[in-house]
Coordinates of C-alpha atoms in Angstrom, one line a residue:
Chain A
M1 CA -69.9 -4.2 -32.8
K2 CA -66.2 -4.1 -32.2
V3 CA -64.8 -7.4 -31.0
R4 CA -61.9 -7.4 -28.6
Q5 CA -59.2 -9.7 -29.8
V6 CA -56.4 -10.9 -27.5
S7 CA -53.0 -10.9 -29.1
I8 CA -50.0 -12.7 -27.5
F9 CA -46.4 -12.5 -28.4
L10 CA -44.7 -15.9 -28.9
E11 CA -41.2 -16.9 -29.4
N12 CA -40.7 -19.4 -32.1
R13 CA -39.8 -22.3 -29.8
S14 CA -41.5 -25.6 -29.1
G15 CA -43.9 -25.5 -26.2
R16 CA -44.6 -21.8 -26.3
L17 CA -48.0 -22.1 -27.9
A18 CA -49.0 -25.0 -25.5
G19 CA -47.9 -22.8 -22.6
V20 CA -50.2 -20.0 -23.6
L21 CA -53.2 -22.2 -24.3
S22 CA -52.8 -24.0 -20.9
E23 CA -52.9 -20.7 -19.1
V24 CA -56.1 -19.8 -20.9
A25 CA -57.6 -23.2 -20.1
K26 CA -56.7 -23.0 -16.4
A27 CA -58.6 -19.7 -16.3
G28 CA -61.7 -21.6 -17.7
V29 CA -61.6 -19.4 -20.7
N30 CA -62.8 -20.9 -24.0
I31 CA -61.4 -20.0 -27.3
R32 CA -63.9 -19.1 -30.0
A33 CA -61.5 -18.4 -32.9
L34 CA -57.8 -18.3 -33.3
S35 CA -55.1 -17.3 -35.8
L36 CA -51.4 -17.6 -35.6
A37 CA -49.1 -15.4 -37.6
D38 CA -45.6 -16.7 -37.7
T39 CA -42.2 -15.6 -39.0
S40 CA -38.9 -17.5 -38.7
D41 CA -38.2 -15.8 -35.4
F42 CA -41.4 -15.2 -33.6
G43 CA -45.2 -15.6 -33.8
I44 CA -48.3 -13.6 -32.8
L45 CA -51.2 -15.6 -31.5
R46 CA -54.6 -13.9 -31.9
L47 CA -57.5 -15.2 -30.0
I48 CA -61.2 -14.5 -29.7
V49 CA -62.3 -15.9 -26.4
D50 CA -65.6 -16.1 -24.5
N51 CA -64.3 -14.1 -21.4
V52 CA -61.8 -11.5 -22.6
D53 CA -61.0 -10.0 -19.2
A54 CA -60.4 -13.3 -17.5
G55 CA -58.2 -14.4 -20.5
V56 CA -56.1 -11.3 -20.5
K57 CA -55.6 -11.4 -16.7
A58 CA -54.5 -15.1 -16.8
L59 CA -52.0 -14.4 -19.5
K60 CA -50.6 -11.3 -18.0
D61 CA -50.3 -12.9 -14.6
S62 CA -48.3 -15.7 -16.2
G63 CA -45.9 -13.1 -17.6
H64 CA -47.0 -13.1 -21.3
T65 CA -47.0 -10.0 -23.4
V66 CA -50.6 -9.3 -24.3
S67 CA -52.4 -6.6 -26.1
L68 CA -56.1 -6.0 -26.9
T69 CA -57.1 -5.1 -30.4
E70 CA -60.4 -4.2 -31.8
V71 CA -61.5 -6.2 -34.8
L72 CA -64.7 -6.7 -36.7
A73 CA -66.4 -10.0 -37.2
V74 CA -68.3 -10.1 -40.5
E75 CA -70.9 -12.7 -41.4
I76 CA -70.4 -13.9 -45.0
S77 CA -73.0 -15.7 -47.0
D78 CA -71.8 -19.3 -47.5
R79 CA -71.9 -19.2 -51.3
P80 CA -69.4 -18.5 -54.1
G81 CA -68.4 -14.9 -54.2
G82 CA -69.6 -14.1 -50.6
L83 CA -66.2 -13.0 -49.4
A84 CA -65.3 -11.3 -52.6
E85 CA -68.3 -9.0 -52.3
T86 CA -67.3 -8.0 -48.8
L87 CA -63.7 -7.3 -49.9
E88 CA -64.9 -5.3 -52.9
A89 CA -67.0 -3.1 -50.6
L90 CA -64.0 -2.5 -48.4
S91 CA -61.8 -1.8 -51.3
A92 CA -64.3 0.7 -52.7
A93 CA -64.1 2.5 -49.4
D94 CA -60.3 2.5 -49.7
L95 CA -59.9 0.5 -46.5
N96 CA -56.9 -1.7 -46.1
V97 CA -57.2 -5.1 -44.3
E98 CA -54.2 -5.5 -42.0
Y99 CA -55.0 -9.2 -41.6
M100 CA -58.0 -11.5 -41.5
Y101 CA -59.0 -15.0 -40.6
A102 CA -62.1 -17.1 -41.0
F103 CA -64.1 -19.7 -39.2
V104 CA -67.5 -21.3 -39.7
C105 CA -70.3 -20.7 -37.2
R106 CA -72.0 -24.0 -36.0
V107 CA -75.3 -22.3 -35.3
T108 CA -75.9 -20.2 -38.3
E109 CA -73.9 -22.4 -40.6
K110 CA -72.4 -19.2 -42.0
A111 CA -68.8 -18.2 -42.4
V112 CA -67.5 -15.6 -40.1
V113 CA -64.4 -13.6 -41.1
V114 CA -62.5 -11.6 -38.5
F115 CA -60.9 -8.4 -40.0
R116 CA -58.2 -6.2 -38.5
F117 CA -58.2 -2.6 -39.9
E118 CA -56.1 0.3 -39.1
D119 CA -59.2 2.5 -38.8
V120 CA -61.9 0.3 -37.3
D121 CA -64.6 3.0 -37.2
A122 CA -64.2 3.8 -40.9
A123 CA -64.4 0.1 -41.7
L124 CA -67.5 -0.3 -39.6
A125 CA -69.2 2.6 -41.4
A126 CA -68.2 1.3 -44.8
L127 CA -69.5 -2.2 -44.0
K128 CA -72.8 -0.8 -42.8
A129 CA -73.2 1.4 -45.9
A130 CA -72.6 -1.7 -48.0
D131 CA -75.3 -3.5 -46.0
I132 CA -72.8 -6.2 -44.8
S133 CA -73.7 -7.9 -41.5
V134 CA -71.2 -7.2 -38.8
L135 CA -71.8 -9.5 -35.8
P136 CA -72.2 -7.9 -32.3
A137 CA -69.3 -8.6 -30.0
N138 CA -71.4 -10.6 -27.5
T139 CA -72.6 -12.8 -30.3
V140 CA -69.1 -13.6 -31.3
Y141 CA -67.9 -14.3 -27.8
A142 CA -70.8 -16.7 -27.4
I143 CA -70.4 -18.5 -30.8
Chain B
M1 CA 15.5 -7.8 -37.5
F2 CA 14.6 -4.5 -39.0
N3 CA 16.5 -2.4 -36.5
P4 CA 19.1 -4.5 -34.6
Q5 CA 20.6 -1.6 -32.9
A6 CA 17.3 -0.8 -31.2
E7 CA 15.8 -4.2 -31.0
A8 CA 18.8 -6.0 -29.6
M9 CA 20.0 -3.1 -27.4
P10 CA 21.6 -4.3 -24.2
R11 CA 19.1 -4.0 -21.3
E12 CA 21.2 -1.5 -19.3
E13 CA 21.5 0.8 -22.3
L14 CA 17.7 0.4 -23.0
R15 CA 16.8 1.4 -19.4
K16 CA 19.0 4.5 -19.7
L17 CA 17.4 5.4 -23.0
Q18 CA 13.9 4.9 -21.5
G19 CA 14.8 7.1 -18.5
E20 CA 16.0 9.9 -20.8
R21 CA 13.0 9.7 -23.0
L22 CA 10.6 9.6 -20.0
R23 CA 12.2 12.7 -18.6
S24 CA 11.7 14.5 -21.8
L25 CA 8.2 13.2 -22.3
V26 CA 7.1 14.3 -18.8
A27 CA 8.6 17.7 -19.2
R28 CA 6.8 18.2 -22.5
A29 CA 3.5 16.9 -21.2
Y30 CA 3.6 19.0 -18.1
E31 CA 4.5 22.2 -20.0
R32 CA 2.1 21.8 -22.9
V33 CA -0.9 19.7 -21.8
A34 CA -3.1 21.2 -19.1
F35 CA -4.6 17.8 -18.4
Y36 CA -1.2 16.3 -17.3
R37 CA -0.2 19.5 -15.4
A38 CA -3.4 19.3 -13.4
K39 CA -3.0 15.6 -12.7
M40 CA 0.6 15.8 -11.7
D41 CA 0.0 18.9 -9.5
A42 CA -2.8 17.1 -7.8
Q43 CA -0.5 14.1 -7.1
G44 CA 2.3 16.5 -6.0
V45 CA 4.8 15.3 -8.5
R46 CA 7.0 17.7 -10.5
P47 CA 8.7 17.0 -13.8
E48 CA 12.1 17.2 -12.0
D49 CA 11.1 14.3 -9.7
I50 CA 11.4 12.0 -12.8
R51 CA 15.0 11.1 -13.1
G52 CA 15.0 7.6 -14.5
I53 CA 12.5 5.0 -15.8
E54 CA 12.1 3.6 -12.2
D55 CA 10.4 6.9 -11.3
I56 CA 7.5 6.2 -13.7
V57 CA 5.5 4.8 -10.7
K58 CA 5.3 8.3 -9.3
L59 CA 3.2 9.5 -12.2
P60 CA -0.6 9.4 -12.3
F61 CA -2.5 7.0 -14.5
T62 CA -4.5 8.1 -17.6
E63 CA -7.9 6.6 -17.9
K64 CA -9.7 6.1 -21.2
S65 CA -12.6 8.2 -19.9
E66 CA -10.2 11.0 -19.1
F67 CA -8.7 10.8 -22.6
R68 CA -12.2 11.0 -24.1
D69 CA -13.2 13.9 -21.9
Q70 CA -10.4 15.9 -23.7
Y71 CA -12.3 15.6 -27.0
P72 CA -11.3 16.6 -29.5
F73 CA -7.8 18.1 -29.1
G74 CA -7.3 18.5 -25.4
M75 CA -4.6 15.9 -25.2
F76 CA -2.6 17.5 -28.1
A77 CA 0.9 18.9 -27.1
V78 CA 1.7 20.6 -30.4
P79 CA -0.1 23.1 -32.6
M80 CA -2.1 21.8 -35.5
S81 CA 0.5 23.0 -37.9
E82 CA 2.8 20.2 -36.6
I83 CA 0.1 17.5 -36.8
V84 CA 0.2 15.5 -40.1
R85 CA -2.4 12.8 -39.4
I86 CA -5.4 12.3 -37.1
H87 CA -6.8 8.9 -36.1
A88 CA -9.7 8.3 -33.7
S89 CA -11.2 5.4 -31.9
S90 CA -14.6 4.2 -33.1
G91 CA -16.1 6.4 -30.5
T92 CA -18.9 4.0 -29.8
T93 CA -19.0 4.7 -26.1
G94 CA -19.6 8.4 -26.8
K95 CA -17.0 10.7 -28.1
P96 CA -14.0 9.0 -29.7
T97 CA -10.5 9.3 -28.4
V98 CA -8.6 11.5 -30.9
V99 CA -4.9 11.0 -31.6
G100 CA -2.9 13.5 -33.6
Y101 CA 0.5 12.4 -35.0
T102 CA 3.4 14.6 -35.9
R103 CA 5.7 13.6 -38.7
A104 CA 8.0 12.1 -36.2
D105 CA 5.2 10.2 -34.6
I106 CA 4.2 8.7 -37.9
D107 CA 7.8 7.8 -38.6
N108 CA 8.2 6.1 -35.2
W109 CA 5.0 4.2 -35.6
A110 CA 6.0 3.1 -39.1
E111 CA 9.3 2.0 -37.6
C112 CA 7.6 -0.1 -35.0
A113 CA 5.2 -1.6 -37.5
A114 CA 8.2 -2.4 -39.7
R115 CA 9.9 -4.1 -36.7
S116 CA 6.7 -6.1 -36.2
L117 CA 6.9 -7.3 -39.8
G118 CA 10.6 -8.0 -39.3
C119 CA 9.6 -10.2 -36.3
G120 CA 8.0 -12.5 -38.7
G121 CA 11.0 -12.5 -41.0
A122 CA 9.6 -10.1 -43.6
T123 CA 12.1 -8.0 -45.6
A124 CA 12.1 -5.6 -48.5
E125 CA 11.7 -8.7 -50.8
D126 CA 8.1 -9.3 -49.5
T127 CA 4.7 -8.3 -50.7
V128 CA 2.5 -7.4 -47.8
Q129 CA -1.3 -7.7 -48.2
V130 CA -2.9 -5.3 -45.8
A131 CA -6.4 -6.5 -45.2
Y132 CA -7.1 -4.4 -42.1
G133 CA -9.6 -1.6 -42.6
Y134 CA -8.2 1.7 -43.8
G135 CA -9.5 4.8 -42.3
L136 CA -9.8 6.3 -38.8
F137 CA -9.1 2.8 -37.6
T138 CA -5.3 2.5 -37.3
G139 CA -5.0 -1.1 -38.5
G140 CA -4.8 -0.5 -42.3
L141 CA -2.6 2.6 -42.5
G142 CA -0.4 1.4 -39.6
M143 CA 0.6 -1.8 -41.4
H144 CA 0.7 0.0 -44.7
Y145 CA 3.3 2.5 -43.5
G146 CA 5.2 -0.3 -41.7
A147 CA 5.4 -2.3 -44.9
E148 CA 6.7 0.7 -46.9
K149 CA 9.2 1.5 -44.2
L150 CA 10.5 -2.0 -44.4
G151 CA 10.8 -1.5 -48.1
A152 CA 8.3 -4.2 -48.9
A153 CA 5.6 -3.8 -51.4
A154 CA 2.4 -2.8 -49.6
L155 CA -0.8 -4.0 -51.1
P156 CA -3.6 -1.8 -49.6
M157 CA -6.6 -4.1 -49.9
S158 CA -8.4 -3.0 -46.8
A159 CA -11.0 -5.5 -45.4
G160 CA -13.7 -7.1 -47.5
N161 CA -14.1 -8.2 -51.1
T162 CA -12.6 -11.6 -50.2
E163 CA -12.6 -13.1 -53.7
K164 CA -10.4 -10.3 -54.9
Q165 CA -8.2 -10.7 -51.9
V166 CA -7.6 -14.3 -52.9
M167 CA -7.1 -13.5 -56.6
L168 CA -4.5 -10.9 -56.0
M169 CA -2.9 -12.9 -53.2
K170 CA -2.3 -15.6 -55.8
D171 CA -1.5 -13.5 -58.9
F172 CA 0.8 -11.1 -57.1
G173 CA 2.6 -13.9 -55.1
V174 CA 1.8 -12.2 -51.8
T175 CA 4.1 -13.4 -49.0
V176 CA 2.8 -11.6 -45.9
L177 CA -0.8 -11.2 -44.8
C178 CA -2.1 -8.6 -42.2
C179 CA -5.6 -8.9 -41.0
T180 CA -7.8 -10.0 -38.1
P181 CA -7.4 -13.7 -37.3
S182 CA -11.0 -14.4 -38.2
Y183 CA -10.6 -12.7 -41.5
A184 CA -7.5 -14.8 -42.3
L185 CA -9.7 -17.9 -41.9
Q186 CA -12.4 -16.3 -44.0
I187 CA -9.8 -15.8 -46.8
A188 CA -8.7 -19.4 -46.5
E189 CA -12.3 -20.6 -46.7
V190 CA -13.2 -18.4 -49.7
A191 CA -10.0 -19.5 -51.5
E192 CA -11.0 -23.1 -51.0
Q193 CA -14.5 -22.4 -52.3
M194 CA -12.9 -20.8 -55.4
G195 CA -11.0 -24.0 -56.0
E196 CA -7.7 -22.5 -55.2
D197 CA -5.0 -24.6 -53.6
V198 CA -4.1 -21.9 -51.0
R199 CA -1.6 -24.3 -49.4
S200 CA 0.6 -23.8 -52.5
F201 CA 0.6 -20.0 -52.3
P202 CA 4.0 -18.5 -51.4
L203 CA 2.8 -17.0 -48.1
K204 CA 5.2 -17.1 -45.2
A205 CA 3.9 -14.9 -42.3
G206 CA 0.7 -13.5 -41.1
F207 CA 0.3 -10.6 -38.6
F208 CA -3.1 -11.1 -36.9
G209 CA -4.6 -8.9 -34.2
A210 CA -7.3 -6.4 -33.3
E211 CA -9.4 -9.1 -31.8
P212 CA -8.8 -11.8 -29.1
W213 CA -7.7 -15.1 -30.5
T214 CA -6.4 -18.4 -29.1
Q215 CA -3.6 -20.9 -29.6
G216 CA -6.3 -23.2 -31.0
M217 CA -7.1 -20.6 -33.6
R218 CA -3.4 -20.2 -34.5
E219 CA -3.2 -23.9 -35.2
H220 CA -6.3 -23.7 -37.2
I221 CA -5.0 -20.8 -39.3
E222 CA -1.6 -22.5 -39.8
E223 CA -3.3 -25.7 -41.0
R224 CA -5.3 -23.8 -43.6
L225 CA -2.7 -21.2 -44.8
P226 CA 1.0 -21.9 -45.4
L227 CA 2.3 -19.3 -43.0
K228 CA 3.5 -18.6 -39.5
A229 CA 0.5 -17.0 -37.7
L230 CA 1.9 -14.2 -35.4
D231 CA 0.1 -12.1 -32.8
I232 CA 0.3 -8.4 -33.2
Y233 CA -0.8 -5.9 -30.6
G234 CA -1.6 -2.2 -30.7
L235 CA -4.3 0.3 -29.7
S236 CA -5.2 3.5 -31.3
E237 CA -4.5 5.7 -28.1
V238 CA -0.9 4.4 -28.0
A239 CA -0.2 4.4 -31.7
G240 CA -1.9 1.5 -33.6
P241 CA -0.6 -1.9 -34.7
G242 CA 3.1 -2.4 -33.9
V243 CA 3.2 -1.7 -30.2
A244 CA 4.2 -5.4 -29.7
N245 CA 4.6 -8.4 -31.9
E246 CA 5.4 -12.0 -31.7
C247 CA 8.7 -13.3 -33.2
L248 CA 9.0 -16.6 -34.9
E249 CA 9.5 -18.3 -31.5
Q250 CA 5.7 -17.7 -31.1
D251 CA 6.1 -17.4 -27.4
G252 CA 5.0 -13.9 -26.3
L253 CA 5.0 -10.5 -28.0
H254 CA 8.1 -8.3 -28.0
V255 CA 7.1 -4.9 -26.8
F256 CA 9.0 -2.1 -28.6
E257 CA 10.0 -0.8 -25.2
D258 CA 12.2 2.1 -26.5
H259 CA 8.9 3.7 -27.7
F260 CA 6.2 2.1 -25.6
Y261 CA 7.0 1.4 -22.0
P262 CA 4.9 -1.4 -20.5
E263 CA 3.9 -1.9 -16.9
I264 CA 1.6 -4.4 -15.3
I265 CA -0.6 -3.1 -12.4
D266 CA -3.1 -4.5 -10.0
P267 CA -6.3 -3.2 -11.6
E268 CA -7.9 -2.7 -8.2
T269 CA -5.2 -0.9 -6.3
G270 CA -3.1 0.5 -9.1
A271 CA 0.0 -1.1 -7.5
S272 CA 2.9 -2.1 -9.8
L273 CA 3.3 -5.8 -10.3
P274 CA 6.6 -7.6 -11.0
D275 CA 7.2 -9.4 -14.3
G276 CA 5.5 -12.7 -14.4
E277 CA 2.4 -11.6 -12.6
K278 CA -0.9 -11.1 -14.3
G279 CA -2.6 -7.8 -14.2
E280 CA -3.7 -4.8 -16.2
L281 CA -1.4 -3.6 -19.0
V282 CA -0.4 0.0 -18.8
F283 CA 1.6 1.9 -21.5
T284 CA 3.6 5.1 -21.6
C285 CA 4.5 6.4 -25.0
L286 CA 8.1 7.5 -24.5
T287 CA 8.5 9.3 -27.8
K288 CA 5.1 10.6 -28.7
E289 CA 5.0 14.3 -29.6
G290 CA 1.5 14.9 -30.8
V291 CA -0.4 13.2 -28.0
P292 CA 2.0 12.3 -25.2
L293 CA 0.6 9.4 -23.3
I294 CA 1.5 8.7 -19.7
R295 CA 0.6 5.5 -17.9
Y296 CA -2.4 4.8 -20.0
R297 CA -4.6 2.0 -18.6
T298 CA -5.4 -0.3 -21.5
R299 CA -7.9 -2.5 -19.5
D300 CA -6.3 -5.5 -21.2
I301 CA -5.1 -8.2 -18.9
T302 CA -1.9 -10.0 -19.5
L303 CA 1.6 -10.4 -17.9
L304 CA 5.1 -9.4 -18.8
M305 CA 7.1 -12.6 -19.2
N306 CA 10.2 -13.1 -17.1
S307 CA 11.6 -15.9 -19.3
G308 CA 14.9 -14.3 -20.0
P309 CA 16.6 -13.5 -23.3
C310 CA 14.6 -14.6 -26.4
A311 CA 16.2 -17.0 -28.9
C312 CA 15.5 -14.5 -31.6
G313 CA 18.1 -12.0 -30.2
R314 CA 15.7 -9.2 -29.3
T315 CA 16.3 -7.9 -25.8
S316 CA 12.9 -6.3 -25.2
R317 CA 10.5 -7.8 -22.7
K318 CA 7.6 -9.9 -24.0
M319 CA 4.0 -9.7 -23.1
A320 CA 1.9 -12.8 -23.0
R321 CA -1.2 -13.2 -25.2
L322 CA -4.1 -11.1 -23.9
M323 CA -6.0 -12.9 -21.2
G324 CA -9.1 -10.8 -20.9
R325 CA -10.4 -7.3 -20.0
T326 CA -10.9 -5.5 -16.7
D327 CA -14.1 -4.0 -18.1
D328 CA -17.1 -5.5 -20.0
M329 CA -15.8 -4.5 -23.4
L330 CA -16.4 -7.0 -26.1
I331 CA -14.3 -7.2 -29.2
I332 CA -16.3 -8.4 -32.1
R333 CA -14.6 -8.7 -35.5
G334 CA -12.1 -6.2 -34.4
I335 CA -14.7 -3.7 -33.2
N336 CA -15.0 -2.7 -29.6
V337 CA -18.5 -3.0 -28.2
F338 CA -19.7 -2.1 -24.7
P339 CA -23.0 -3.5 -23.5
S340 CA -24.0 0.0 -22.4
Q341 CA -24.0 1.1 -26.0
V342 CA -26.5 -1.5 -26.9
E343 CA -28.6 -0.3 -24.0
N344 CA -28.4 3.3 -25.2
V345 CA -29.6 2.3 -28.6
L346 CA -32.5 0.4 -27.2
V347 CA -33.6 3.1 -24.8
R348 CA -33.5 5.7 -27.6
I349 CA -35.6 3.6 -30.0
E350 CA -38.9 3.4 -28.1
G351 CA -38.2 5.4 -25.0
V352 CA -38.4 2.3 -23.0
H353 CA -35.9 0.3 -21.1
P354 CA -36.2 -3.2 -22.3
Q355 CA -34.3 -6.2 -21.0
Y356 CA -31.7 -7.5 -23.4
L357 CA -29.0 -10.1 -23.7
I358 CA -26.0 -9.9 -25.9
I359 CA -24.8 -13.3 -27.2
V360 CA -21.4 -13.5 -28.8
D361 CA -20.3 -16.6 -30.6
R362 CA -18.0 -17.7 -33.3
K363 CA -19.6 -19.5 -36.2
G364 CA -17.1 -21.0 -38.4
N365 CA -14.5 -18.3 -38.5
L366 CA -16.5 -15.2 -37.8
D367 CA -17.7 -13.6 -34.6
T368 CA -21.4 -13.4 -34.5
I369 CA -23.4 -11.1 -32.2
E370 CA -27.1 -11.7 -31.4
I371 CA -29.1 -9.3 -29.3
Q372 CA -32.2 -10.7 -27.7
V373 CA -34.7 -8.0 -26.8
E374 CA -37.7 -8.8 -24.6
V375 CA -41.0 -7.7 -26.2
T376 CA -42.8 -5.8 -23.5
E377 CA -46.3 -4.4 -24.0
D378 CA -44.8 -1.0 -25.0
L379 CA -43.1 -2.7 -27.9
F380 CA -45.7 -5.3 -28.8
S381 CA -48.0 -5.1 -31.8
D382 CA -50.5 -7.6 -33.0
E383 CA -49.2 -7.0 -36.5
V384 CA -46.2 -8.9 -37.9
K385 CA -45.0 -6.1 -40.1
K386 CA -44.8 -3.7 -37.1
L387 CA -42.8 -6.1 -35.0
E388 CA -40.5 -6.8 -38.0
A389 CA -40.1 -3.1 -38.5
L390 CA -39.1 -2.8 -34.8
R391 CA -36.6 -5.5 -35.2
D392 CA -35.1 -4.0 -38.4
K393 CA -35.0 -0.6 -36.7
I394 CA -33.0 -2.0 -33.8
H395 CA -30.7 -3.8 -36.3
Y396 CA -30.2 -0.6 -38.3
Q397 CA -29.5 1.6 -35.2
I398 CA -27.1 -0.9 -33.7
K399 CA -25.3 -1.0 -37.0
A400 CA -25.2 2.7 -37.3
M401 CA -24.0 3.2 -33.7
L402 CA -21.7 0.3 -33.1
N403 CA -20.7 -0.6 -36.7
V404 CA -21.5 -4.3 -36.2
S405 CA -24.3 -6.2 -37.8
A406 CA -26.2 -7.9 -35.0
K407 CA -28.9 -10.5 -35.3
I408 CA -31.9 -9.1 -33.4
T409 CA -34.2 -11.6 -31.9
L410 CA -37.4 -10.6 -30.2
V411 CA -38.0 -12.8 -27.2
E412 CA -40.8 -13.2 -24.6
P413 CA -40.5 -11.4 -21.3
K414 CA -38.6 -13.1 -18.6
T415 CA -36.7 -15.2 -21.1
I416 CA -33.6 -13.2 -20.1
E417 CA -32.2 -14.3 -16.8
R418 CA -32.3 -11.7 -14.0
G419 CA -29.3 -11.7 -11.8
L420 CA -29.7 -10.9 -8.1
G421 CA -28.0 -7.6 -8.5
K422 CA -26.9 -6.6 -11.9
A423 CA -28.6 -8.4 -14.7
K424 CA -26.4 -10.6 -16.8
R425 CA -26.1 -8.7 -20.1
V426 CA -23.5 -10.7 -22.0
L427 CA -23.1 -14.3 -22.9
D428 CA -19.7 -14.8 -24.7
R429 CA -19.6 -18.3 -26.1
R430 CA -16.3 -17.9 -27.9
Q431 CA -13.6 -20.2 -26.9
R432 CA -11.4 -18.6 -24.2
I433 CA -7.7 -18.9 -24.0

């Protein structure tokens, strides 16, 4: 259920993002979802890709600072209040969301939200208990 | 001239005095300081071998690291009952160098600081605003005692609180300013922002030192402030400010040679160089009681001018403006910084050995320091708050250890240029002389 997210350190300079993405492209790795956190000095690019190992290798070989993080991809009903219900369940379980980002799945037409928790196992248990659908990793890589 | 008898002493007489004082200094140092006794014994030189000032070349050098190894009181030649003041270097390379002053030492230092002020035409009529830091750093107290010795009114502002500096400068009719050259410009700038016509203030002379500055900066200061900007030199191991000072000719700094004997040596071989040749400046404190200092290597590069008698009437030799350092020490806003200290802080923070680059620049009038740190996998986190916490921690530790506020920039690996041998750790973009 845990999805491996690739995180990359970026300096806040023009051309840095393009450089990372071209390395990923050269390795034939396709990006499924992406989020960019930025500050005035630096950024952190977070990617969900179809071939994690190939993506990480390509980035490390080209000298980038990369880390792998386990995140959860949660399917959210595409209706008002869908996300709020999920967050309430997490809040009830006293789980803190470090960050999150969303995308819409073409196949199921549902929204998918990627969550980063400090304690991913506790989060997984809480989501299951609340009967919230957590997508299997392979499903996410193949979206 | 504050003390014409000493400052305009005929050269022959001065040399004789220097020789007498050197003999007495060496005898005291040999008898009372184990460090000097061991060094002189190792070199096979006895106190009685020193007859005149020309014999100084027979004596061993004292290195800063040796001084530091004697921490805290190993260099002291008198019991603590005779010490009336202790100063210490910032100690940022490890332990500080500690200097104890007897009452006579304080008096001689005040005398030389008063002569320095006199070099700029200051007299008992003047009000001297001392905007060097007060504390273990010798700048503030050194100029303070000098001003009092001169009979002038000392205004002990210390550094900082610039608006108040401007207010009192105006309201008290301050005539003499002592601070770092960059802070002088800062004061001028703040005065302008406050709407003050600082050009109409009754200032006449400024004594600027504790950091490298240039002729260009002098012109800049003199445009902004209605004063003669004069270079003052000193270092805590020797005494403090007032070792040498420019006169109104603004052509070299008169060394108060009856107290501080200057030499220029080849930093590689240690050989003495004649006046007019550039090399490392070495000082012997001829009159120091608390901590006698023999042939102390300052690491500062300059030359002793052979331009003949100065128009001001002082007979002492003049040293040229500092031209650089023999080591990699940086002086940032008057604070000494070694790249190795930055490295120590970084290593201690995460137990890793990151690549870093120190970039020193001068923005407006203030020195700035930026430290670029490469984010390796050990340091990296996918969370912004953790990277920001890392950056803030480095900033805080650098501030705590080095006493300078550095901008910390996290950069991608391989951003920092690798040299073939030693990595280039410092980029100093400040204008050189």
